Amino acid sequence: MSAAKLERLLNLTALLLETPRPLSAQEIRERLGAYPGELEAFRRSFERDKDDLRAMGVPLEIHEVPGAVPVVEGYRIPK
């Protein structure tokens, strides 16, 4: 695993542990700033990162983002 990917996974884990509410993929993309700029490349990278976190045993939860219209999935990690 590259140092850049490891850093991104650590930052993603920290972000999702500290958020009081689920964050949408777009919010994660904006807050981390570590993903590719092109939308499809971001989606592929984010999907791989979620799979990697789950493979490491990180309990990634998916919930609706409160107040989002239309309904949007959000992500968080319970403490």
PDB file of C-alpha atoms in Angstrom, residues 18-77:
ATOM      1  CA  GLU A  18     -15.261  12.345  14.678  1.00  0.00           C
ATOM      2  CA  THR A  19     -18.365  13.311  12.707  1.00  0.00           C
ATOM      3  CA  PRO A  20     -21.532  13.697  14.797  1.00  0.00           C
ATOM      4  CA  ARG A  21     -23.696  12.765  11.786  1.00  0.00           C
ATOM      5  CA  PRO A  22     -23.240  10.680   8.647  1.00  0.00           C
ATOM      6  CA  LEU A  23     -21.313  12.460   5.880  1.00  0.00           C
ATOM      7  CA  SER A  24     -22.205  12.105   2.221  1.00  0.00           C
ATOM      8  CA  ALA A  25     -19.554  11.002  -0.248  1.00  0.00           C
ATOM      9  CA  GLN A  26     -19.462  14.561  -1.599  1.00  0.00           C
ATOM     10  CA  GLU A  27     -18.851  16.002   1.889  1.00  0.00           C
ATOM     11  CA  ILE A  28     -16.060  13.488   2.435  1.00  0.00           C
ATOM     12  CA  ARG A  29     -14.529  14.399  -0.921  1.00  0.00           C
ATOM     13  CA  GLU A  30     -14.612  18.111  -0.070  1.00  0.00           C
ATOM     14  CA  ARG A  31     -13.290  17.752   3.482  1.00  0.00           C
ATOM     15  CA  LEU A  32     -10.429  15.369   2.754  1.00  0.00           C
ATOM     16  CA  GLY A  33      -9.212  16.870  -0.498  1.00  0.00           C
ATOM     17  CA  ALA A  34      -7.190  13.698  -1.076  1.00  0.00           C
ATOM     18  CA  TYR A  35      -9.302  12.153  -3.829  1.00  0.00           C
ATOM     19  CA  PRO A  36      -9.025  12.570  -7.606  1.00  0.00           C
ATOM     20  CA  GLY A  37     -10.747  15.627  -9.033  1.00  0.00           C
ATOM     21  CA  GLU A  38     -12.678  13.735 -11.719  1.00  0.00           C
ATOM     22  CA  LEU A  39     -15.990  12.432 -10.340  1.00  0.00           C
ATOM     23  CA  GLU A  40     -15.793   8.880 -11.705  1.00  0.00           C
ATOM     24  CA  ALA A  41     -12.197   8.481 -10.486  1.00  0.00           C
ATOM     25  CA  PHE A  42     -13.288   9.733  -7.057  1.00  0.00           C
ATOM     26  CA  ARG A  43     -16.133   7.198  -6.936  1.00  0.00           C
ATOM     27  CA  ARG A  44     -13.804   4.306  -7.794  1.00  0.00           C
ATOM     28  CA  SER A  45     -11.211   5.400  -5.218  1.00  0.00           C
ATOM     29  CA  PHE A  46     -13.830   5.937  -2.523  1.00  0.00           C
ATOM     30  CA  GLU A  47     -15.385   2.505  -3.165  1.00  0.00           C
ATOM     31  CA  ARG A  48     -11.943   0.870  -2.888  1.00  0.00           C
ATOM     32  CA  ASP A  49     -11.246   2.783   0.320  1.00  0.00           C
ATOM     33  CA  LYS A  50     -14.539   1.660   1.861  1.00  0.00           C
ATOM     34  CA  ASP A  51     -13.742  -1.942   0.913  1.00  0.00           C
ATOM     35  CA  ASP A  52     -10.250  -1.615   2.408  1.00  0.00           C
ATOM     36  CA  LEU A  53     -11.594  -0.231   5.685  1.00  0.00           C
ATOM     37  CA  ARG A  54     -14.142  -3.039   5.946  1.00  0.00           C
ATOM     38  CA  ALA A  55     -11.439  -5.625   5.179  1.00  0.00           C
ATOM     39  CA  MET A  56      -9.421  -4.186   8.092  1.00  0.00           C
ATOM     40  CA  GLY A  57     -12.420  -4.658  10.382  1.00  0.00           C
ATOM     41  CA  VAL A  58     -13.470  -1.004  10.579  1.00  0.00           C
ATOM     42  CA  PRO A  59     -17.241  -0.915  11.242  1.00  0.00           C
ATOM     43  CA  LEU A  60     -18.231   1.561   8.529  1.00  0.00           C
ATOM     44  CA  GLU A  61     -21.927   2.418   8.899  1.00  0.00           C
ATOM     45  CA  ILE A  62     -24.249   3.758   6.215  1.00  0.00           C
ATOM     46  CA  HIS A  63     -27.196   5.971   7.189  1.00  0.00           C
ATOM     47  CA  GLU A  64     -29.313   8.634   5.528  1.00  0.00           C
ATOM     48  CA  VAL A  65     -27.837  12.120   5.800  1.00  0.00           C
ATOM     49  CA  PRO A  66     -30.272  14.112   7.963  1.00  0.00           C
ATOM     50  CA  GLY A  67     -32.085  16.855   6.071  1.00  0.00           C
ATOM     51  CA  ALA A  68     -30.772  15.867   2.635  1.00  0.00           C
ATOM     52  CA  VAL A  69     -33.313  16.194  -0.173  1.00  0.00           C
ATOM     53  CA  PRO A  70     -33.288  13.977  -2.117  1.00  0.00           C
ATOM     54  CA  VAL A  71     -32.242  11.260   0.313  1.00  0.00           C
ATOM     55  CA  VAL A  72     -28.475  10.732   0.306  1.00  0.00           C
ATOM     56  CA  GLU A  73     -26.444   7.953   1.910  1.00  0.00           C
ATOM     57  CA  GLY A  74     -23.920   9.031   4.483  1.00  0.00           C
ATOM     58  CA  TYR A  75     -21.039   7.308   6.205  1.00  0.00           C
ATOM     59  CA  ARG A  76     -19.676   7.251   9.728  1.00  0.00           C
ATOM     60  CA  ILE A  77     -17.744   4.996  12.087  1.00  0.00           C
TER      61      ILE A  77
END
